[in-house]
Amino acid sequence: MSDVLAVVEHRRGSLRDVSFELVTAGADLVGDTGGDLHLAVVGGDVDAFAEELSLAGVDAIHTVAEGDEFNHDVSVQAVAALYEALDPTYVLMGNTVNGLDYAPAVAERLDLPLVTDAIGLENDGGLVVTREMYASKVESTVEVDADRAAVTVRPGEWDAAEEPGEPAVEAFSFDLDESQVRSRVTGFEEVGSGDVDITDADVLVSVGRGIEEEENIELVERLADALGATLSSSRPIVDNGWLPKDRQVGQSGKVVTPKFYIAIGISGAVQHVAGMKGAENIVAINTDPDAPIFDIADYGIVGDLFDVVPELIEQFE
């Protein structure tokens, strides 16, 4: 049997979505190994977070009451101490800004091989990690030639765990070396011109190259308003300066998992699909019936957006 330790994430008082996806990924993996799934909660309101994370498939939650926000040095020490105490076979972390900040240091400290950006995990006598390569054009499998490993998991690839459970919750303490904590979070400052976070939206209306001209974006904005949705876009729209960077969905933008994603004039390049394929429902509007976006769409409309969108606006208004 092989245990798994998954390290959850939080920011500004809330658990991040990847935390619940890590539960699913970890539960799937221990289903292969026959071990237990342990969660590590480092910092923040650990008791409240533990309550939210009391989910089916989780065997134990270990809370570390050190600090309010993510801290690289604290996280490295805490995860290393938990690893020594629990002796798990695999350590899972998010392939996020925070995860990629501390995961390499954890792997180095524990002398573990590190595989990043996993989109699939299985264990059949050894860990096999699925990753994407060449701008998500191909998938590759990495067979880890080691008994133990650390892995970062791509957000949006696993369903978020929801079913309640009754794991054990245990406070974990260790001797924190304060001399090695060389930074502190003193506050947050939003950067750029962003006025919304598209990753929080339940409904996204996303516009692509098919909109042709900047002034035509107003048409899609009207549809978004009629739906109570948030406006987002593919990369060409941002590259043209028609919308700010914080609205971009895709590999070089943001990964989103809304309940509905409406792609208007978006062909479905792999770089864009990588950022939105986790949506629960995908609606595509495109003049090209062979556009790749229709390969992943739940609903498709083959037609000119300048005919279709006004009709939709009229219906929803």
XYZ file of C-alpha atoms in Angstrom:
317
model
C 0.000 0.000 0.000
C 1.170 3.518 -0.824
C -0.123 6.661 0.865
C -0.561 10.019 -0.848
C -0.069 13.472 0.679
C -1.862 16.292 -1.164
C -1.091 19.884 -0.217
C -4.090 22.197 -0.630
C -3.999 25.905 -1.434
C -5.785 28.970 -0.151
C -5.650 32.676 -0.832
C -7.136 35.600 1.026
C -9.291 33.461 3.274
C -10.654 31.026 0.685
C -9.617 27.603 -0.524
C -8.661 27.609 -4.179
C -10.487 25.349 -6.639
C -7.374 23.269 -7.209
C -7.611 22.086 -3.592
C -10.798 20.153 -4.311
C -9.351 18.860 -7.578
C -6.320 17.586 -5.665
C -8.694 15.586 -3.475
C -10.111 13.862 -6.556
C -6.672 13.256 -8.064
C -5.347 11.914 -4.765
C -8.386 9.701 -4.176
C -8.032 8.235 -7.663
C -4.369 7.512 -7.041
C -4.872 5.791 -3.701
C -7.582 3.774 -5.397
C -4.732 2.298 -7.440
C -2.261 1.968 -4.570
C -4.603 0.861 -1.771
C -3.186 3.467 0.607
C -4.589 6.440 2.505
C -5.096 9.998 1.278
C -3.719 12.697 3.591
C -4.348 16.420 3.095
C -2.026 19.145 4.341
C -3.472 22.562 5.171
C -0.685 25.056 5.853
C -1.660 28.458 7.238
C -4.860 30.481 7.153
C -8.040 29.512 8.986
C -7.013 25.878 9.172
C -10.058 24.738 11.175
C -12.540 26.234 8.705
C -10.559 24.868 5.769
C -10.481 21.413 7.349
C -14.253 21.486 7.673
C -14.633 22.345 3.967
C -12.196 19.589 3.038
C -13.968 16.864 5.008
C -14.789 14.982 1.839
C -15.266 11.406 0.739
C -11.990 9.731 -0.129
C -9.950 11.733 2.375
C -8.598 9.693 5.280
C -6.874 12.411 7.321
C -6.419 16.179 7.284
C -3.319 17.655 8.916
C -3.553 21.327 9.859
C -0.472 23.484 10.293
C -1.324 26.795 11.965
C 1.588 28.850 10.666
C 0.771 32.241 9.129
C -2.254 33.624 7.320
C -1.140 33.414 3.673
C 1.092 31.260 1.507
C 4.765 31.521 2.376
C 7.437 29.666 0.430
C 9.760 29.010 3.347
C 7.011 27.938 5.750
C 5.416 25.661 3.158
C 8.694 23.927 2.324
C 9.451 23.257 5.980
C 5.899 22.164 6.809
C 5.539 19.767 3.880
C 8.971 18.301 4.538
C 8.093 17.747 8.203
C 4.778 16.121 7.293
C 6.523 13.900 4.774
C 8.967 12.697 7.418
C 6.105 12.042 9.867
C 3.657 10.366 7.479
C 6.058 8.641 5.079
C 3.802 8.924 1.992
C 4.835 7.466 -1.342
C 3.621 10.425 -3.397
C 3.248 14.154 -2.733
C 0.721 16.065 -4.851
C 0.736 19.846 -5.222
C -0.996 22.273 -7.562
C 0.636 23.299 -10.819
C -0.123 26.898 -9.868
C 1.813 30.049 -9.097
C 2.169 28.916 -5.488
C 2.760 25.262 -6.296
C 5.493 25.967 -8.805
C 7.031 28.325 -6.269
C 7.635 25.734 -3.564
C 7.259 22.282 -5.176
C 10.801 22.231 -6.644
C 12.227 23.173 -3.245
C 10.221 20.404 -1.556
C 11.418 17.844 -4.089
C 15.013 18.975 -3.691
C 14.828 18.908 0.097
C 13.280 15.410 0.166
C 15.412 14.094 -2.716
C 12.313 13.208 -4.759
C 11.896 13.261 -8.532
C 9.457 16.001 -9.548
C 6.984 15.674 -12.434
C 5.102 18.892 -13.243
C 1.829 19.785 -14.958
C 0.179 16.374 -14.702
C -3.149 15.859 -16.468
C -3.409 12.164 -15.574
C -2.087 9.839 -12.865
C -2.129 6.079 -12.475
C -0.199 3.443 -10.613
C 0.182 -0.050 -12.017
C 3.310 -1.251 -10.311
C 4.794 2.232 -10.652
C 3.700 5.825 -11.103
C 2.733 6.855 -14.639
C 2.058 10.549 -15.244
C 0.310 11.920 -18.334
C 1.490 15.321 -19.555
C 0.951 17.456 -22.639
C 3.754 18.589 -24.925
C 4.282 20.814 -27.961
C 1.716 23.427 -26.967
C -0.783 20.702 -25.961
C -0.712 19.133 -29.422
C 0.325 15.710 -28.091
C 0.082 13.769 -24.854
C 3.019 11.913 -23.359
C 3.318 9.434 -20.511
C 6.145 9.618 -18.012
C 6.995 6.414 -16.197
C 8.654 7.472 -12.950
C 11.698 5.301 -12.319
C 11.573 5.729 -8.549
C 9.600 4.343 -5.633
C 8.543 7.821 -4.472
C 7.805 11.080 -6.283
C 6.414 14.603 -6.098
C 3.901 15.732 -8.727
C 2.215 19.022 -9.569
C -1.327 18.713 -10.905
C -2.741 20.999 -13.585
C -5.857 22.887 -12.428
C -9.075 22.059 -14.233
C -8.135 18.495 -15.207
C -9.902 16.673 -12.363
C -13.440 17.233 -11.146
C -13.696 19.068 -7.848
C -14.565 16.723 -4.969
C -17.949 17.494 -3.410
C -19.276 14.445 -1.571
C -19.033 14.869 2.226
C -16.832 12.551 4.263
C -15.581 12.090 7.791
C -11.777 12.156 7.760
C -9.724 12.474 10.911
C -8.553 16.045 11.526
C -5.259 16.416 13.349
C -3.253 19.489 14.285
C 0.364 19.062 13.241
C 3.188 20.943 14.875
C 6.868 21.025 14.045
C 9.910 23.093 14.911
C 9.792 25.940 12.396
C 13.227 27.392 11.734
C 12.377 31.101 11.830
C 15.853 32.003 10.605
C 14.982 30.320 7.302
C 11.724 32.253 6.858
C 13.019 35.132 4.792
C 9.804 36.664 3.489
C 6.357 37.615 4.742
C 3.116 38.537 2.977
C 2.237 42.058 4.076
C -0.686 42.682 1.715
C -2.176 42.276 -1.743
C -2.244 44.733 -4.593
C -4.246 44.041 -7.718
C -2.223 44.753 -10.839
C -3.229 45.743 -14.333
C -6.573 47.063 -15.438
C -8.555 44.021 -14.403
C -11.963 44.643 -12.887
C -13.112 41.008 -12.778
C -11.655 37.572 -12.207
C -12.831 35.372 -15.066
C -11.849 32.258 -13.113
C -14.716 32.968 -10.673
C -17.415 33.329 -13.349
C -20.233 30.785 -13.672
C -20.966 31.884 -17.246
C -18.371 33.153 -19.702
C -19.031 34.632 -23.128
C -15.736 34.468 -24.976
C -14.929 36.282 -28.193
C -12.320 35.362 -30.781
C -10.809 36.409 -34.067
C -14.139 36.003 -35.861
C -15.349 39.295 -34.379
C -13.190 40.982 -37.072
C -13.081 44.533 -35.653
C -12.703 46.039 -32.190
C -15.962 47.965 -32.419
C -17.825 44.695 -32.942
C -16.937 43.508 -29.434
C -19.811 45.650 -28.166
C -22.204 43.133 -29.752
C -20.766 40.289 -27.678
C -20.764 42.492 -24.580
C -24.511 42.977 -25.043
C -24.997 39.215 -25.087
C -22.905 38.855 -21.946
C -25.015 41.524 -20.232
C -28.244 39.819 -21.306
C -27.010 36.553 -19.792
C -25.534 38.104 -16.658
C -22.242 36.631 -17.874
C -18.620 37.734 -17.867
C -16.787 38.669 -21.065
C -13.566 36.835 -21.918
C -11.540 36.244 -25.069
C -8.981 34.245 -26.987
C -5.391 35.443 -27.344
C -5.694 37.333 -30.691
C -8.166 39.752 -29.117
C -5.703 40.555 -26.328
C -2.742 40.720 -28.721
C -4.663 43.317 -30.733
C -5.197 45.365 -27.582
C -8.983 45.097 -27.794
C -9.367 43.561 -24.320
C -6.985 43.479 -21.329
C -4.803 40.482 -20.565
C -6.886 39.470 -17.540
C -9.722 38.522 -19.928
C -7.647 35.981 -21.878
C -8.508 32.288 -21.672
C -5.944 29.715 -22.687
C -2.530 28.275 -22.123
C -0.913 31.712 -21.945
C -3.958 33.207 -20.210
C -6.176 31.769 -17.503
C -7.652 28.319 -16.961
C -11.405 28.574 -16.392
C -14.053 26.038 -15.370
C -17.414 27.822 -15.627
C -20.807 26.140 -15.760
C -21.311 27.554 -19.268
C -18.688 28.684 -21.766
C -19.945 30.314 -24.964
C -17.217 30.535 -27.617
C -18.038 33.079 -30.312
C -15.855 33.247 -33.398
C -13.214 31.052 -31.779
C -11.732 28.295 -33.935
C -10.541 26.125 -31.043
C -6.758 26.169 -31.238
C -5.182 23.792 -28.733
C -3.710 26.685 -26.754
C -7.188 28.111 -26.169
C -8.854 24.754 -25.530
C -6.282 24.025 -22.809
C -7.761 26.893 -20.818
C -11.476 26.104 -21.107
C -12.011 22.399 -21.742
C -12.940 21.910 -18.087
C -16.171 23.917 -18.510
C -19.303 21.946 -17.635
C -21.098 23.013 -20.824
C -19.530 24.455 -23.955
C -21.476 26.276 -26.657
C -19.688 27.163 -29.902
C -20.725 29.601 -32.624
C -18.619 29.492 -35.783
C -19.116 29.692 -39.544
C -16.743 26.771 -40.161
C -18.426 23.402 -39.503
C -14.981 21.790 -39.310
C -13.633 24.192 -36.676
C -11.862 22.237 -33.880
C -13.990 23.979 -31.250
C -16.927 21.779 -32.298
C -14.933 18.684 -31.300
C -15.326 19.591 -27.619
C -18.559 21.609 -27.744
C -21.720 20.231 -26.128
C -23.813 22.470 -28.360
C -22.822 24.014 -31.666
C -24.268 26.630 -33.980
C -22.813 26.766 -37.476
C -23.552 30.283 -38.600
C -22.379 33.872 -38.884
C -22.011 35.349 -35.410
C -23.352 38.652 -36.721
C -26.642 36.868 -37.448
C -26.700 34.481 -34.490
C -25.666 36.785 -31.629
C -28.359 39.449 -32.262
C -30.982 36.671 -32.258
C -29.670 35.366 -28.942
C -29.644 38.854 -27.448
C -33.281 39.350 -28.483
C -34.281 36.026 -26.929
C -32.465 36.565 -23.624
C -33.402 40.226 -23.231
